[in-house]
Amino acid sequence: MTRLLSAWLTKPHVIQVLDALGVGYFVGGCVRNALLDGEDTDIDIATPLLPDEVIRRLRFAGIQVVPTGLAHGTVTAITEGGTLEITTFRADVSTDGRRATVAFSDNIALDAARRDFTMNAIYADRQGNVIDPLDGLSDLQERRVRFIGCPSARIREDFLRILRFFRFHAWYGGPDVDAEGLAACAELADGLDTLARERVGWEFRKLLSAVDPAPAVASMEVSGVLLRCLPGANAGSLATLVHLEDLLEVPIDWRTRLLALGKSDWSKQLRLSRGEQQHLAAVVQAIELGDAVMTAYHSGYDVAASAVLISAAGGAEMPPGNWRAELLEAAAAEFPLAAQDLIDAGWEPGPKLGEALREAETTWIGSGFRSDRAELLRSLSDQGNRPV
Ligand code: ATP
Ligand code: MG
């Protein structure tokens, strides 16, 4: 019997919640990632207890409970050690492609069957003993992301599963994408239009944060899924970008990868936050400007570095040798001259002073941020600028 040995199994708050419930199994990402020696993820617990009973038992043990998704049987236990999601075993009975109507069950095999992929339907008891009703373990070992049941039927129940298929393939899949699953995604790609853009956005964030999402995105492209979500996008330079990131050891940034698919404002399609939208717009502007040093000075290192990487990937070339040091220096540079310095040197406050300051800033940027205050003041008077 396979047994998990993860440290989280014995964390006091995990034990406390399981003790309170009396019966519960770990399931989903936490079990899958533990079996892969992957990163810890949030802990989901499945239980045959009905939601009311879950709430009653947790409260009886003095644990704070929030009914986060009561309609589909989920409550969240909040403890000092962390939060855990507890969901009653389910059997999905009907669905409109976006939202399943649920029936609760006390049968682990039924609960497994309503999940999306075999590798996400592996359970573990509190000792870590693996319970695997659908043989997800062998798919996991072979890194095969496989729908439970008939792929097209499962997608018709919930079109988000199309995006989850590619996301899990990017994170946990092997070199080959499951052909039957891919064909069903291609056939039903239209259904993606019915999804809330926000959910599509979260899937893209996670997909593009995988170490190498390029093969999965290429599969999304050939199946028509990519264009359905991001009109005008193409996966062309993503693989080159990922390769550059690896070569240059730059940290993964999903936003840079998104722009490698198309230098557009994707905020509508992905319901991005204001901050994300502003970042993307700044990177697109920087690419158009084509002056990374200036961008780093005005908009910071991250924006400039993204622009450099996207341009390099698009042109299939390496960025110039010391780009990082140059951008870091530019981002940290502080203009040594202030209006007060000019006033102290005899200038009258007013538009002319502003102009002179801007002129001095251009000279300073041109010097590679090296000129000091005295030099800049001197250069202003050398150029014929005089205090008025
Ligand atoms: P992550 O590491 O991203 O949290 P996860 O596998 O835990 O991965 P969740 O979205 O947290 O993913 O979902 C938890 C589990 O619930 C999944 O492993 C899967 O068994 C089930 N699940 C989630 N979303 C769906 C869905 N749309 N259709 C079917 N089952 C789903
Ligand atoms: Mg999870």
GROMACS .gro file of C-alpha atoms and ligand atoms in nm:
model
  420
    1MET     CA    1   0.000   0.000   0.000
    2THR     CA    2   0.125   0.345  -0.089
    3ARG     CA    3   0.166   0.579   0.201
    4LEU     CA    4   0.224   0.954   0.213
    5LEU     CA    5   0.498   1.082   0.441
    6SER     CA    6   0.433   1.454   0.409
    7ALA     CA    7   0.504   1.681   0.703
    8TRP     CA    8   0.160   1.843   0.679
    9LEU     CA    9  -0.008   1.515   0.780
   10THR     CA   10   0.113   1.563   1.134
   11LYS     CA   11   0.065   1.936   1.171
   12PRO     CA   12  -0.132   2.006   1.490
   13HIS     CA   13  -0.411   2.199   1.317
   14VAL     CA   14  -0.461   1.921   1.061
   15ILE     CA   15  -0.485   1.663   1.338
   16GLN     CA   16  -0.714   1.890   1.537
   17VAL     CA   17  -0.961   1.923   1.247
   18LEU     CA   18  -0.956   1.551   1.164
   19ASP     CA   19  -1.006   1.464   1.530
   20ALA     CA   20  -1.303   1.698   1.543
   21LEU     CA   21  -1.457   1.547   1.228
   22GLY     CA   22  -1.392   1.187   1.326
   23VAL     CA   23  -1.403   1.087   0.960
   24GLY     CA   24  -1.234   1.262   0.670
   25TYR     CA   25  -0.988   1.200   0.387
   26PHE     CA   26  -0.731   1.419   0.221
   27VAL     CA   27  -0.797   1.457  -0.150
   28GLY     CA   28  -0.700   1.654  -0.460
   29GLY     CA   29  -0.393   1.871  -0.490
   30CYS     CA   30  -0.245   1.795  -0.148
   31VAL     CA   31  -0.239   1.418  -0.211
   32ARG     CA   32  -0.134   1.451  -0.576
   33ASN     CA   33   0.153   1.686  -0.493
   34ALA     CA   34   0.266   1.477  -0.196
   35LEU     CA   35   0.288   1.172  -0.424
   36LEU     CA   36   0.495   1.375  -0.671
   37ASP     CA   37   0.717   1.521  -0.398
   38GLY     CA   38   0.588   1.850  -0.528
   39GLU     CA   39   0.506   2.174  -0.357
   40ASP     CA   40   0.260   2.182  -0.070
   41THR     CA   41  -0.075   2.315  -0.175
   42ASP     CA   42  -0.391   2.394   0.017
   43ILE     CA   43  -0.536   2.100   0.205
   44ASP     CA   44  -0.876   1.974   0.095
   45ILE     CA   45  -1.064   1.720   0.302
   46ALA     CA   46  -1.354   1.507   0.180
   47THR     CA   47  -1.596   1.352   0.425
   48PRO     CA   48  -1.916   1.146   0.420
   49LEU     CA   49  -2.058   1.374   0.693
   50LEU     CA   50  -2.329   1.615   0.579
   51PRO     CA   51  -2.234   1.985   0.590
   52ASP     CA   52  -2.450   2.058   0.895
   53GLU     CA   53  -2.282   1.779   1.082
   54VAL     CA   54  -1.937   1.902   0.972
   55ILE     CA   55  -2.020   2.246   1.109
   56ARG     CA   56  -2.161   2.101   1.431
   57ARG     CA   57  -1.856   1.883   1.500
   58LEU     CA   58  -1.604   2.157   1.423
   59ARG     CA   59  -1.784   2.411   1.641
   60PHE     CA   60  -1.815   2.155   1.919
   61ALA     CA   61  -1.435   2.126   1.910
   62GLY     CA   62  -1.404   2.504   1.931
   63ILE     CA   63  -1.288   2.545   1.572
   64GLN     CA   64  -1.403   2.849   1.377
   65VAL     CA   65  -1.609   2.754   1.072
   66VAL     CA   66  -1.709   2.959   0.768
   67PRO     CA   67  -1.972   2.813   0.534
   68THR     CA   68  -1.778   2.917   0.222
   69GLY     CA   69  -1.961   2.702  -0.032
   70LEU     CA   70  -2.246   2.541   0.151
   71ALA     CA   71  -2.451   2.486  -0.168
   72HIS     CA   72  -2.188   2.245  -0.295
   73GLY     CA   73  -2.105   2.109   0.047
   74THR     CA   74  -1.790   2.304   0.134
   75VAL     CA   75  -1.709   2.464   0.466
   76THR     CA   76  -1.379   2.618   0.571
   77ALA     CA   77  -1.222   2.547   0.907
   78ILE     CA   78  -1.009   2.832   1.033
   79THR     CA   79  -0.745   2.752   1.289
   80GLU     CA   80  -0.431   2.924   1.411
   81GLY     CA   81  -0.223   2.681   1.208
   82GLY     CA   82  -0.408   2.750   0.883
   83THR     CA   83  -0.735   2.693   0.700
   84LEU     CA   84  -0.870   2.366   0.564
   85GLU     CA   85  -1.157   2.314   0.320
   86ILE     CA   86  -1.393   2.033   0.404
   87THR     CA   87  -1.636   1.907   0.140
   88THR     CA   88  -1.904   1.645   0.181
   89PHE     CA   89  -1.877   1.349  -0.060
   90ARG     CA   90  -2.081   1.434  -0.365
   91ALA     CA   91  -2.246   1.274  -0.662
   92ASP     CA   92  -2.318   1.529  -0.931
   93VAL     CA   93  -2.664   1.477  -1.069
   94SER     CA   94  -2.727   1.744  -1.327
   95THR     CA   95  -2.549   2.038  -1.473
   96ASP     CA   96  -2.581   2.323  -1.722
   97GLY     CA   97  -2.215   2.334  -1.821
   98ARG     CA   98  -2.124   2.595  -1.567
   99ARG     CA   99  -2.267   2.486  -1.240
  100ALA     CA  100  -2.340   2.136  -1.122
  101THR     CA  101  -2.647   2.058  -0.913
  102VAL     CA  102  -2.514   1.842  -0.635
  103ALA     CA  103  -2.634   1.550  -0.436
  104PHE     CA  104  -2.444   1.451  -0.127
  105SER     CA  105  -2.332   1.096  -0.080
  106ASP     CA  106  -2.154   0.878   0.171
  107ASN     CA  107  -1.969   0.683  -0.094
  108ILE     CA  108  -1.607   0.761  -0.172
  109ALA     CA  109  -1.621   0.596  -0.517
  110LEU     CA  110  -1.910   0.821  -0.622
  111ASP     CA  111  -1.722   1.122  -0.491
  112ALA     CA  112  -1.415   1.018  -0.691
  113ALA     CA  113  -1.620   0.974  -1.008
  114ARG     CA  114  -1.748   1.333  -1.005
  115ARG     CA  115  -1.396   1.480  -0.992
  116ASP     CA  116  -1.220   1.594  -1.309
  117PHE     CA  117  -0.900   1.394  -1.363
  118THR     CA  118  -0.787   1.060  -1.228
  119MET     CA  119  -0.479   1.217  -1.066
  120ASN     CA  120  -0.709   1.454  -0.874
  121ALA     CA  121  -0.922   1.172  -0.735
  122ILE     CA  122  -0.664   1.010  -0.510
  123TYR     CA  123  -0.743   1.013  -0.137
  124ALA     CA  124  -0.541   0.954   0.175
  125ASP     CA  125  -0.660   0.874   0.525
  126ARG     CA  126  -0.520   1.050   0.829
  127GLN     CA  127  -0.228   0.809   0.855
  128GLY     CA  128  -0.139   0.888   0.494
  129ASN     CA  129  -0.260   0.555   0.351
  130VAL     CA  130  -0.356   0.612  -0.009
  131ILE     CA  131  -0.706   0.522  -0.126
  132ASP     CA  132  -0.730   0.519  -0.502
  133PRO     CA  133  -1.073   0.420  -0.634
  134LEU     CA  134  -1.002   0.506  -1.000
  135ASP     CA  135  -0.637   0.404  -1.037
  136GLY     CA  136  -0.523   0.764  -1.049
  137LEU     CA  137  -0.187   0.658  -0.910
  138SER     CA  138  -0.070   0.487  -1.226
  139ASP     CA  139  -0.177   0.785  -1.436
  140LEU     CA  140   0.006   1.013  -1.196
  141GLN     CA  141   0.319   0.801  -1.215
  142GLU     CA  142   0.303   0.813  -1.593
  143ARG     CA  143   0.218   1.181  -1.580
  144ARG     CA  144  -0.102   1.133  -1.772
  145VAL     CA  145  -0.377   1.390  -1.720
  146ARG     CA  146  -0.683   1.184  -1.797
  147PHE     CA  147  -1.049   1.274  -1.762
  148ILE     CA  148  -1.257   1.053  -1.538
  149GLY     CA  149  -1.518   0.893  -1.764
  150CYS     CA  150  -1.598   1.019  -2.113
  151PRO     CA  151  -1.403   1.343  -2.174
  152SER     CA  152  -1.668   1.514  -2.384
  153ALA     CA  153  -1.945   1.429  -2.139
  154ARG     CA  154  -1.735   1.562  -1.852
  155ILE     CA  155  -1.656   1.881  -2.040
  156ARG     CA  156  -2.024   1.940  -2.124
  157GLU     CA  157  -2.093   1.929  -1.750
  158ASP     CA  158  -1.837   2.203  -1.682
  159PHE     CA  159  -1.646   2.383  -1.954
  160LEU     CA  160  -1.386   2.506  -1.708
  161ARG     CA  161  -1.250   2.151  -1.725
  162ILE     CA  162  -1.108   2.235  -2.069
  163LEU     CA  163  -0.879   2.490  -1.912
  164ARG     CA  164  -0.807   2.271  -1.611
  165PHE     CA  165  -0.700   1.994  -1.851
  166PHE     CA  166  -0.431   2.215  -2.003
  167ARG     CA  167  -0.335   2.366  -1.669
  168PHE     CA  168  -0.279   2.028  -1.506
  169HIS     CA  169  -0.102   1.904  -1.815
  170ALA     CA  170   0.136   2.201  -1.792
  171TRP     CA  171   0.209   2.132  -1.427
  172TYR     CA  172   0.200   1.755  -1.400
  173GLY     CA  173   0.175   1.610  -1.751
  174GLY     CA  174   0.441   1.422  -1.944
  175PRO     CA  175   0.553   1.495  -2.297
  176ASP     CA  176   0.231   1.367  -2.456
  177VAL     CA  177  -0.106   1.522  -2.400
  178ASP     CA  178  -0.391   1.270  -2.371
  179ALA     CA  179  -0.527   1.244  -2.727
  180GLU     CA  180  -0.887   1.168  -2.632
  181GLY     CA  181  -0.896   1.457  -2.387
  182LEU     CA  182  -0.742   1.694  -2.639
  183ALA     CA  183  -0.992   1.596  -2.910
  184ALA     CA  184  -1.283   1.659  -2.672
  185CYS     CA  185  -1.141   2.001  -2.577
  186ALA     CA  186  -1.110   2.091  -2.946
  187GLU     CA  187  -1.463   1.973  -3.022
  188LEU     CA  188  -1.617   2.168  -2.735
  189ALA     CA  189  -1.400   2.480  -2.733
  190ASP     CA  190  -1.707   2.698  -2.812
  191GLY     CA  191  -1.836   2.625  -2.464
  192LEU     CA  192  -1.557   2.837  -2.318
  193ASP     CA  193  -1.757   3.144  -2.419
  194THR     CA  194  -2.010   3.065  -2.147
  195LEU     CA  195  -1.754   3.087  -1.864
  196ALA     CA  196  -1.715   3.386  -1.637
  197ARG     CA  197  -1.404   3.572  -1.757
  198GLU     CA  198  -1.276   3.586  -1.404
  199ARG     CA  199  -1.251   3.208  -1.386
  200VAL     CA  200  -1.073   3.200  -1.721
  201GLY     CA  201  -0.833   3.458  -1.581
  202TRP     CA  202  -0.747   3.246  -1.278
  203GLU     CA  203  -0.682   2.945  -1.498
  204PHE     CA  204  -0.446   3.146  -1.721
  205ARG     CA  205  -0.258   3.283  -1.422
  206LYS     CA  206  -0.201   2.932  -1.292
  207LEU     CA  207  -0.131   2.778  -1.634
  208LEU     CA  208   0.130   3.040  -1.718
  209SER     CA  209   0.297   3.000  -1.379
  210ALA     CA  210   0.399   2.640  -1.454
  211VAL     CA  211   0.771   2.584  -1.504
  212ASP     CA  212   0.717   2.524  -1.875
  213PRO     CA  213   0.366   2.594  -1.999
  214ALA     CA  214   0.475   2.615  -2.365
  215PRO     CA  215   0.381   2.259  -2.475
  216ALA     CA  216   0.039   2.287  -2.308
  217VAL     CA  217  -0.019   2.627  -2.469
  218ALA     CA  218   0.082   2.483  -2.806
  219SER     CA  219  -0.185   2.215  -2.756
  220MET     CA  220  -0.434   2.486  -2.667
  221GLU     CA  221  -0.344   2.661  -2.988
  222VAL     CA  222  -0.389   2.361  -3.215
  223SER     CA  223  -0.718   2.270  -3.048
  224GLY     CA  224  -0.860   2.620  -3.098
  225VAL     CA  225  -0.884   2.678  -2.723
  226LEU     CA  226  -0.623   2.954  -2.713
  227LEU     CA  227  -0.793   3.171  -2.975
  228ARG     CA  228  -1.129   3.113  -2.815
  229CYS     CA  229  -1.000   3.261  -2.489
  230LEU     CA  230  -0.756   3.517  -2.625
  231PRO     CA  231  -0.854   3.634  -2.974
  232GLY     CA  232  -0.547   3.716  -3.182
  233ALA     CA  233  -0.304   3.530  -2.954
  234ASN     CA  234  -0.038   3.295  -3.082
  235ALA     CA  235   0.193   3.062  -2.896
  236GLY     CA  236   0.483   3.129  -3.132
  237SER     CA  237   0.741   3.285  -2.904
  238LEU     CA  238   0.637   3.138  -2.568
  239ALA     CA  239   0.874   2.841  -2.592
  240THR     CA  240   1.162   3.076  -2.676
  241LEU     CA  241   1.072   3.298  -2.382
  242VAL     CA  242   1.064   3.001  -2.144
  243HIS     CA  243   1.400   2.892  -2.280
  244LEU     CA  244   1.547   3.238  -2.223
  245GLU     CA  245   1.408   3.252  -1.869
  246ASP     CA  246   1.573   2.922  -1.797
  247LEU     CA  247   1.904   3.019  -1.955
  248LEU     CA  248   1.917   3.356  -1.783
  249GLU     CA  249   1.770   3.228  -1.456
  250VAL     CA  250   1.497   3.488  -1.443
  251PRO     CA  251   1.205   3.422  -1.211
  252ILE     CA  252   0.878   3.308  -1.366
  253ASP     CA  253   0.628   3.590  -1.423
  254TRP     CA  254   0.297   3.483  -1.579
  255ARG     CA  255   0.235   3.838  -1.699
  256THR     CA  256   0.546   3.834  -1.918
  257ARG     CA  257   0.439   3.500  -2.061
  258LEU     CA  258   0.091   3.632  -2.130
  259LEU     CA  259   0.234   3.919  -2.334
  260ALA     CA  260   0.451   3.673  -2.526
  261LEU     CA  261   0.120   3.534  -2.656
  262GLY     CA  262   0.022   3.876  -2.786
  263LYS     CA  263   0.110   4.232  -2.691
  264SER     CA  264  -0.248   4.326  -2.611
  265ASP     CA  265  -0.454   4.445  -2.322
  266TRP     CA  266  -0.600   4.114  -2.207
  267SER     CA  267  -0.782   4.261  -1.911
  268LYS     CA  268  -1.129   4.213  -2.059
  269GLN     CA  269  -1.079   3.850  -2.162
  270LEU     CA  270  -0.920   3.759  -1.829
  271ARG     CA  271  -1.086   4.014  -1.599
  272LEU     CA  272  -0.748   4.129  -1.473
  273SER     CA  273  -0.703   4.356  -1.174
  274ARG     CA  274  -0.626   4.723  -1.222
  275GLY     CA  275  -0.267   4.671  -1.109
  276GLU     CA  276  -0.216   4.384  -1.353
  277GLN     CA  277  -0.369   4.583  -1.635
  278GLN     CA  278  -0.142   4.878  -1.562
  279HIS     CA  279   0.162   4.654  -1.553
  280LEU     CA  280   0.075   4.495  -1.888
  281ALA     CA  281   0.011   4.836  -2.045
  282ALA     CA  282   0.346   4.965  -1.917
  283VAL     CA  283   0.529   4.664  -2.063
  284VAL     CA  284   0.358   4.702  -2.402
  285GLN     CA  285   0.447   5.070  -2.404
  286ALA     CA  286   0.807   4.987  -2.313
  287ILE     CA  287   0.833   4.738  -2.599
  288GLU     CA  288   0.710   5.006  -2.839
  289LEU     CA  289   0.952   5.263  -2.693
  290GLY     CA  290   1.241   5.021  -2.735
  291ASP     CA  291   1.453   5.190  -2.467
  292ALA     CA  292   1.476   4.953  -2.173
  293VAL     CA  293   1.708   5.172  -1.965
  294MET     CA  294   1.470   5.465  -1.987
  295THR     CA  295   1.182   5.233  -1.899
  296ALA     CA  296   1.365   5.095  -1.597
  297TYR     CA  297   1.431   5.447  -1.473
  298HIS     CA  298   1.072   5.563  -1.518
  299SER     CA  299   0.870   5.244  -1.458
  300GLY     CA  300   1.098   5.014  -1.261
  301TYR     CA  301   1.297   4.699  -1.320
  302ASP     CA  302   1.012   4.451  -1.361
  303VAL     CA  303   0.845   4.637  -1.646
  304ALA     CA  304   1.174   4.692  -1.826
  305ALA     CA  305   1.294   4.333  -1.777
  306SER     CA  306   0.964   4.197  -1.912
  307ALA     CA  307   0.993   4.418  -2.218
  308VAL     CA  308   1.352   4.305  -2.281
  309LEU     CA  309   1.261   3.937  -2.252
  310ILE     CA  310   0.952   3.958  -2.470
  311SER     CA  311   1.138   4.148  -2.742
  312ALA     CA  312   1.429   3.905  -2.727
  313ALA     CA  313   1.195   3.605  -2.748
  314GLY     CA  314   1.004   3.763  -3.037
  315GLY     CA  315   1.324   3.829  -3.228
  316ALA     CA  316   1.477   3.494  -3.122
  317GLU     CA  317   1.791   3.658  -2.989
  318MET     CA  318   1.971   3.698  -2.658
  319PRO     CA  319   1.931   4.025  -2.472
  320PRO     CA  320   2.256   4.230  -2.457
  321GLY     CA  321   2.515   4.089  -2.214
  322ASN     CA  322   2.479   4.313  -1.909
  323TRP     CA  323   2.112   4.406  -1.948
  324ARG     CA  324   2.020   4.311  -1.595
  325ALA     CA  325   2.286   4.522  -1.425
  326GLU     CA  326   2.200   4.816  -1.648
  327LEU     CA  327   1.831   4.794  -1.574
  328LEU     CA  328   1.886   4.751  -1.200
  329GLU     CA  329   2.111   5.054  -1.198
  330ALA     CA  330   1.861   5.260  -1.396
  331ALA     CA  331   1.572   5.151  -1.173
  332ALA     CA  332   1.763   5.249  -0.859
  333ALA     CA  333   1.899   5.578  -0.996
  334GLU     CA  334   1.785   5.894  -0.824
  335PHE     CA  335   1.805   6.225  -1.002
  336PRO     CA  336   2.040   6.433  -0.788
  337LEU     CA  337   1.893   6.771  -0.872
  338ALA     CA  338   1.575   6.921  -0.725
  339ALA     CA  339   1.393   7.248  -0.788
  340GLN     CA  340   1.533   7.380  -0.461
  341ASP     CA  341   1.890   7.337  -0.589
  342LEU     CA  342   1.814   7.567  -0.880
  343ILE     CA  343   1.639   7.817  -0.655
  344ASP     CA  344   1.945   7.814  -0.428
  345ALA     CA  345   2.156   7.884  -0.738
  346GLY     CA  346   1.950   8.194  -0.807
  347TRP     CA  347   1.667   8.066  -1.032
  348GLU     CA  348   1.318   8.207  -1.002
  349PRO     CA  349   1.050   7.942  -0.953
  350GLY     CA  350   0.843   7.905  -1.270
  351PRO     CA  351   0.812   7.726  -1.604
  352LYS     CA  352   1.169   7.802  -1.709
  353LEU     CA  353   1.300   7.632  -1.400
  354GLY     CA  354   1.090   7.325  -1.479
  355GLU     CA  355   1.228   7.318  -1.830
  356ALA     CA  356   1.585   7.347  -1.705
  357LEU     CA  357   1.528   7.064  -1.460
  358ARG     CA  358   1.400   6.837  -1.737
  359GLU     CA  359   1.694   6.932  -1.954
  360ALA     CA  360   1.932   6.847  -1.671
  361GLU     CA  361   1.757   6.513  -1.623
  362THR     CA  362   1.809   6.427  -1.991
  363THR     CA  363   2.178   6.516  -1.961
  364TRP     CA  364   2.202   6.303  -1.648
  365ILE     CA  365   2.033   5.999  -1.810
  366GLY     CA  366   2.267   6.047  -2.107
  367SER     CA  367   2.564   6.031  -1.869
  368GLY     CA  368   2.451   5.687  -1.758
  369PHE     CA  369   2.312   5.840  -1.434
  370ARG     CA  370   2.663   5.946  -1.338
  371SER     CA  371   2.672   6.328  -1.341
  372ASP     CA  372   2.644   6.477  -0.994
  373ARG     CA  373   2.459   6.786  -0.882
  374ALA     CA  374   2.747   7.031  -0.939
  375GLU     CA  375   2.815   6.897  -1.287
  376LEU     CA  376   2.451   6.927  -1.381
  377LEU     CA  377   2.424   7.283  -1.256
  378ARG     CA  378   2.740   7.369  -1.450
  379SER     CA  379   2.609   7.203  -1.766
  380LEU     CA  380   2.291   7.410  -1.741
  381SER     CA  381   2.482   7.736  -1.736
  382ASP     CA  382   2.725   7.610  -2.004
  383GLN     CA  383   2.424   7.559  -2.229
  384GLY     CA  384   2.337   7.922  -2.192
  385ASN     CA  385   2.069   7.873  -1.928
  386ARG     CA  386   2.088   8.148  -1.673
  387PRO     CA  387   1.901   8.213  -1.357
  388VAL     CA  388   1.633   8.474  -1.430
  389ATP     P1  389  -0.430   2.316  -0.680
  389ATP     O1  390  -0.294   2.273  -0.644
  389ATP     O2  391  -0.436   2.407  -0.797
  389ATP     O3  392  -0.513   2.365  -0.564
  389ATP     P2  393  -0.622   2.104  -0.684
  389ATP     O4  394  -0.621   1.971  -0.753
  389ATP     O5  395  -0.629   2.101  -0.535
  389ATP     O6  396  -0.498   2.183  -0.735
  389ATP     P3  397  -0.861   2.260  -0.674
  389ATP     O7  398  -0.913   2.354  -0.778
  389ATP     O8  399  -0.818   2.315  -0.543
  389ATP     O9  400  -0.742   2.184  -0.744
  389ATP    O10  401  -0.972   2.152  -0.653
  389ATP     C1  402  -0.961   2.047  -0.556
  389ATP     C2  403  -1.014   1.917  -0.614
  389ATP    O11  404  -1.153   1.932  -0.644
  389ATP     C3  405  -0.948   1.878  -0.745
  389ATP    O12  406  -0.831   1.805  -0.723
  389ATP     C4  407  -1.059   1.795  -0.810
  389ATP    O13  408  -1.062   1.665  -0.753
  389ATP     C5  409  -1.185   1.866  -0.766
  389ATP     N1  410  -1.229   1.967  -0.864
  389ATP     C6  411  -1.203   2.099  -0.861
  389ATP     N2  412  -1.259   2.164  -0.965
  389ATP     C7  413  -1.325   2.070  -1.036
  389ATP     C8  414  -1.404   2.072  -1.154
  389ATP     N3  415  -1.425   2.186  -1.221
  389ATP     N4  416  -1.458   1.956  -1.195
  389ATP     C9  417  -1.438   1.841  -1.126
  389ATP     N5  418  -1.364   1.832  -1.017
  389ATP    C10  419  -1.307   1.945  -0.970
  390MG      MG  420  -0.653   2.273  -0.409
   0.00000   0.00000   0.00000
